mmCIF file of C-alpha atoms in Angstrom:
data_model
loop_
_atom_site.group_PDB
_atom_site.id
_atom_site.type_symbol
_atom_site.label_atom_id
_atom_site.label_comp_id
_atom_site.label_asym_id
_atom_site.label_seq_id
_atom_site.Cartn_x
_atom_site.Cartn_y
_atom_site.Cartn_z
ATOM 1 C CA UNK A 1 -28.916 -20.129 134.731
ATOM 2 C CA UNK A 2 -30.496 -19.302 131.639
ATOM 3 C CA UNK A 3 -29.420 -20.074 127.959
ATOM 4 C CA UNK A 4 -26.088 -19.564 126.093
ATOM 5 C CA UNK A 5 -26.608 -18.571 122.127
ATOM 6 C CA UNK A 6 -23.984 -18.192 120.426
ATOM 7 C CA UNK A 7 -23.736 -16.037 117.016
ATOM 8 C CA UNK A 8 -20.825 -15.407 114.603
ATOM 9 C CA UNK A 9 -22.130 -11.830 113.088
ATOM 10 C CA UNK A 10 -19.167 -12.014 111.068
ATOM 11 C CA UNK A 11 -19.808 -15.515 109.364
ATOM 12 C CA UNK A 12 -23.482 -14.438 108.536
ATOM 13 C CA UNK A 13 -24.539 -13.224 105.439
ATOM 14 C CA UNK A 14 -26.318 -9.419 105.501
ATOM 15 C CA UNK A 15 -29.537 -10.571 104.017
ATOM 16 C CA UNK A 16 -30.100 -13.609 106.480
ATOM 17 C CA UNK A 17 -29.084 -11.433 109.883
ATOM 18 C CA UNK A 18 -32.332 -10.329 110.402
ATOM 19 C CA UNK A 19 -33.999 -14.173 110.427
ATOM 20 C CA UNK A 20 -31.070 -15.360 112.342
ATOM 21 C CA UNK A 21 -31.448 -13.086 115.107
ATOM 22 C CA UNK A 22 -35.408 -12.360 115.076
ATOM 23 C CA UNK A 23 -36.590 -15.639 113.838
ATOM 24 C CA UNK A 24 -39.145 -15.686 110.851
ATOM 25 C CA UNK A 25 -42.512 -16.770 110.351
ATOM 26 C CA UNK A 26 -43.101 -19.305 107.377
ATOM 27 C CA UNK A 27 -43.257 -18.331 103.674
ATOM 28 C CA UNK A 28 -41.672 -15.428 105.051
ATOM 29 C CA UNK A 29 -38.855 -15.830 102.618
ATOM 30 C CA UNK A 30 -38.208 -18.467 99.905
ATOM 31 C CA UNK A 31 -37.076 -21.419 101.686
ATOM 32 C CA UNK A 32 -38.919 -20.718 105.009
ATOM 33 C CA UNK A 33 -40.893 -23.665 105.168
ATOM 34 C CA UNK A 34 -41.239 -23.451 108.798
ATOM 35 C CA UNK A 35 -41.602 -20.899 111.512
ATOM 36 C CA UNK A 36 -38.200 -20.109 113.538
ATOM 37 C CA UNK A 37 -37.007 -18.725 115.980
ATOM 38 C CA UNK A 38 -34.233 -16.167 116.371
ATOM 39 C CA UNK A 39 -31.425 -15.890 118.540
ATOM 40 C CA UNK A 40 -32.790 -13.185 120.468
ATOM 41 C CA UNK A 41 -35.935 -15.490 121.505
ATOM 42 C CA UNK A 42 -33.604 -18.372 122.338
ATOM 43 C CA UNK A 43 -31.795 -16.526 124.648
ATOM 44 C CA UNK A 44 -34.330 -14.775 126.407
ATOM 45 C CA UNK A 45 -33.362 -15.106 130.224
ATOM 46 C CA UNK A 46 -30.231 -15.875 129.227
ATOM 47 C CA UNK A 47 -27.350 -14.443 127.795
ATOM 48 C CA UNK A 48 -26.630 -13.823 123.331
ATOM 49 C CA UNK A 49 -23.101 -13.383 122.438
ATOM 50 C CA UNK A 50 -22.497 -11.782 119.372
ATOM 51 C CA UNK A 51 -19.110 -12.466 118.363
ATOM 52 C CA UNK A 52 -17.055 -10.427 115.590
ATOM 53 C CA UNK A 53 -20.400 -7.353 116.178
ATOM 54 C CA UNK A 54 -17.958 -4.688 114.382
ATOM 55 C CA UNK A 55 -18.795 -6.910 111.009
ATOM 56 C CA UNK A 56 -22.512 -5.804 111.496
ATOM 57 C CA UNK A 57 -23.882 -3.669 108.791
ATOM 58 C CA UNK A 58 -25.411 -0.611 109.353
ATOM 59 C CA UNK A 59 -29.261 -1.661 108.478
ATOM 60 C CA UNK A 60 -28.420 -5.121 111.151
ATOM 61 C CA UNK A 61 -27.299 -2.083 113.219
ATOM 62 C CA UNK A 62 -30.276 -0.026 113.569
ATOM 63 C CA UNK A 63 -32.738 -3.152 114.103
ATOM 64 C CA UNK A 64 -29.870 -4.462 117.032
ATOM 65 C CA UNK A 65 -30.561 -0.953 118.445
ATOM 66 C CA UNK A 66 -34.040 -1.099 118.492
ATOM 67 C CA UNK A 67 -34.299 -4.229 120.624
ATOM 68 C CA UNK A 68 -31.439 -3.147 122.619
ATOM 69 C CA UNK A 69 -33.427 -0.293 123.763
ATOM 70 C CA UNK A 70 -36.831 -1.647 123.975
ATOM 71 C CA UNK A 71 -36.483 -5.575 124.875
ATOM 72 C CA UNK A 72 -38.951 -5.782 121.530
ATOM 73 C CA UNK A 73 -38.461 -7.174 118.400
ATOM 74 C CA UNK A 74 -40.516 -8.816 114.806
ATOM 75 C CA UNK A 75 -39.811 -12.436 113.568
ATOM 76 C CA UNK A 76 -39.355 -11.543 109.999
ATOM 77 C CA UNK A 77 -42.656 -11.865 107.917
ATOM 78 C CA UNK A 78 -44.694 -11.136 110.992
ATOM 79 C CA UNK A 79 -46.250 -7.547 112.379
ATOM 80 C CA UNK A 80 -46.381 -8.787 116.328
ATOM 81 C CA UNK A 81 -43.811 -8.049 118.756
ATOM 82 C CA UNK A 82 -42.559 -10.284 120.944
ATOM 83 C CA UNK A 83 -39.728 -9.540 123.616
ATOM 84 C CA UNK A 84 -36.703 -10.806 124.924
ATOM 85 C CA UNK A 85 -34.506 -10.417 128.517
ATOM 86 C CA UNK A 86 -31.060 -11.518 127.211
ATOM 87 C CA UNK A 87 -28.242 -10.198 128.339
ATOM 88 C CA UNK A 88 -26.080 -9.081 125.465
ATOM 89 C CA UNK A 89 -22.364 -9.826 125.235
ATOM 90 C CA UNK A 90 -20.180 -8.862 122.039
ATOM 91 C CA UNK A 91 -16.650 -9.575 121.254
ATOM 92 C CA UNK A 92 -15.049 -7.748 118.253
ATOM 93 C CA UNK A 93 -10.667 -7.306 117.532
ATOM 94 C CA UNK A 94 -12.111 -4.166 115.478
ATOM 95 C CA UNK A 95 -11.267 -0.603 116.871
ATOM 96 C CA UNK A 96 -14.390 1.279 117.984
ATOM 97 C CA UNK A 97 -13.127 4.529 117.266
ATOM 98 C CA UNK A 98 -12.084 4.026 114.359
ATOM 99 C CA UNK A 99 -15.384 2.224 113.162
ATOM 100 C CA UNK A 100 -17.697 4.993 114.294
ATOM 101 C CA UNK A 101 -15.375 7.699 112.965
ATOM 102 C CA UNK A 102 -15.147 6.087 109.415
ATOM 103 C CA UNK A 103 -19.114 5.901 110.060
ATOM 104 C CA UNK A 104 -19.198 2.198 109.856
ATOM 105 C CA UNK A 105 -20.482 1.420 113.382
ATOM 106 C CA UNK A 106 -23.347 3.489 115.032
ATOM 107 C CA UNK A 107 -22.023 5.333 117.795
ATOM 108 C CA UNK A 108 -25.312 5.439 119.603
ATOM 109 C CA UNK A 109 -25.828 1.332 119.388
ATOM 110 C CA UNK A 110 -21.174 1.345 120.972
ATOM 111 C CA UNK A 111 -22.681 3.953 123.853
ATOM 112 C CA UNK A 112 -25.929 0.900 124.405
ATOM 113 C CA UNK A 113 -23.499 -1.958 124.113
ATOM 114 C CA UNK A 114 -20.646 -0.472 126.254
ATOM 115 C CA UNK A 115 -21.848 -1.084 129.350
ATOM 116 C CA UNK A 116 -18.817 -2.847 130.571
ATOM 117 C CA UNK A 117 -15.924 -3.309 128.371
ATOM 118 C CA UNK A 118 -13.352 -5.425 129.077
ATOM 119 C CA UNK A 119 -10.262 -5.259 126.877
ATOM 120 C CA UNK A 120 -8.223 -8.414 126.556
ATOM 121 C CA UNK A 121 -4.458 -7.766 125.774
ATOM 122 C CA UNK A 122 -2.807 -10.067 122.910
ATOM 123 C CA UNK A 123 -1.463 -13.225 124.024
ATOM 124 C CA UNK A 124 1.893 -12.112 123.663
ATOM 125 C CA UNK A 125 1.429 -9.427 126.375
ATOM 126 C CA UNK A 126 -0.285 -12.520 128.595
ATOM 127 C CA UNK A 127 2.609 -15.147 129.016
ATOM 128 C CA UNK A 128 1.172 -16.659 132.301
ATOM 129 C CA UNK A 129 -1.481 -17.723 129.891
ATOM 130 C CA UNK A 130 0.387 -19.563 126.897
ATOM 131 C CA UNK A 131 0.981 -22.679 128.770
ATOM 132 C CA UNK A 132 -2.277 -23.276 130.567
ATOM 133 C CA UNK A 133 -3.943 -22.753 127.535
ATOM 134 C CA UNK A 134 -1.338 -25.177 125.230
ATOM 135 C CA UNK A 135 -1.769 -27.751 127.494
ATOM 136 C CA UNK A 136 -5.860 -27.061 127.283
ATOM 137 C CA UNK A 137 -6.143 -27.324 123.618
ATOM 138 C CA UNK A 138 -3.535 -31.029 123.953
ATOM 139 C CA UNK A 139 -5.869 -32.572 126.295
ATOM 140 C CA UNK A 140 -4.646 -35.126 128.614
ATOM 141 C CA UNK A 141 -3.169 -37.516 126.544
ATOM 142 C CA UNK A 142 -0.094 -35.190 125.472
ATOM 143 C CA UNK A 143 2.155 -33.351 128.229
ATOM 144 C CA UNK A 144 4.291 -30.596 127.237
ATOM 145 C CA UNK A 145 8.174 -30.847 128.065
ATOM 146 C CA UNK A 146 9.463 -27.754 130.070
ATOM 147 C CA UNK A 147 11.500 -27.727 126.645
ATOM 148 C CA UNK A 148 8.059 -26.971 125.048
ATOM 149 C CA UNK A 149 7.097 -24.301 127.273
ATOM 150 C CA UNK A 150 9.782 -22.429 126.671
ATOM 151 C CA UNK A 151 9.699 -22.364 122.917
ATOM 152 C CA UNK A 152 5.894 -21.713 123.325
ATOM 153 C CA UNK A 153 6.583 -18.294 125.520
ATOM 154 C CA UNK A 154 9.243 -17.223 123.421
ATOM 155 C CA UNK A 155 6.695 -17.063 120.109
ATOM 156 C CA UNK A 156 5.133 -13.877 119.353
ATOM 157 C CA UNK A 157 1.729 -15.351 118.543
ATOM 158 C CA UNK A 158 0.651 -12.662 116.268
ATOM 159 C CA UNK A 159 -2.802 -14.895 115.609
ATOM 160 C CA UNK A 160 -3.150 -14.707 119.247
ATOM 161 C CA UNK A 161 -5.201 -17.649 120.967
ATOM 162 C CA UNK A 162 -6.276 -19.037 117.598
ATOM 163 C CA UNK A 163 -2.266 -19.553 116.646
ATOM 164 C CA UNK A 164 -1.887 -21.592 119.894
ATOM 165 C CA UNK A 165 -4.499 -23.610 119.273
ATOM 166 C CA UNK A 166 -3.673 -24.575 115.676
ATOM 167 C CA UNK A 167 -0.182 -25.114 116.592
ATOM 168 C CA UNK A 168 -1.245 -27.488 119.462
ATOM 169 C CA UNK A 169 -3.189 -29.226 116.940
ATOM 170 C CA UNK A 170 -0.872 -29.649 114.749
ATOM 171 C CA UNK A 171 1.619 -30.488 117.108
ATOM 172 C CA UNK A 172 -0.963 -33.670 118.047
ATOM 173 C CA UNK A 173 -0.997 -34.906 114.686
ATOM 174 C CA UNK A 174 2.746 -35.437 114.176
ATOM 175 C CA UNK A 175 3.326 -36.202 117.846
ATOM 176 C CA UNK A 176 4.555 -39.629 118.432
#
């Protein structure tokens, strides 16, 4: 019932993590001409999903910790703590082991964040899903010939969901 924030962790620069997810007070940083607020404060009651979380660094690693285990974090620029009850979800194609043995993921923040872990197989190992989700991303005013949905299962789809969809789009724009 709460809110849904949404962060790409791999789209955001290193030095601009902590403001993004903490919020920052003004004059806090060149350019902060206002207070905001972070992600984490957004989403209190609510659920933040931190997508692509194995492209965290280390230093956005140990401050995710921290509010992981306490509920409490800083706006950036500011020396009072406010909390937050989000739930946290993260999404990440990286492999965990690997990450934490190369020492580029904390293992302590994978044991706080694996609560649950569901593991989604490529699309090629899901074919009952190709054609619900090609004729998803073509809306309703393209059908797919049973023609179509055979070619469609018989692709590999190495770029998983994000190959559908692109080739659904571009199968829009030349459709006649």
């Amino acid at each position: 019932q709460g809110p849904f924030i949404k962060v790409n962790i791999g789209a955001l620069p290193s030095d601009l993590m902590e403001a993004e997810l903490f919020g920052a007070e003004k004059g806090a940083f060149t350019g902060a001409n206002s207070q905001r607020i972070g992600r984490f404060e957004a989403a209190d009651k609510g659920t933040l999903f931190l997508d692509e979380i194995g492209n965290l660094s280390l230093a956005g690693q140990m401050k995710l910790l921290r509010v992981l285990q306490t509920g409490e974090f800083e706006r950036l620029g500011s020396n009072t703590s406010l909390t937050s009850n989000a739930r946290v979800v993260c999404a990440t194609n990286a492999n965990w082991p690997d990450l934490i043995k190369q020492g580029l993921f904390r293992q302590d923040l994978w044991f706080r964040l694996n609560v649950v872990e569901l593991h989604l197989p490529p699309l090629n190992q899901r074919m009952a899903d190709i054609v619900p989700l090609a004729k998803h991303f073509i809306g309703k005013e393209f059908q797919l010939s049973l023609e179509s949905e055979h070619y469609l299962q018989r692709q590999t789809w190495p770029g998983n969901v994000r190959e559908l969809q692109n080739a659904c789009e571009r199968a829009k724009v030349f459709a006649e």
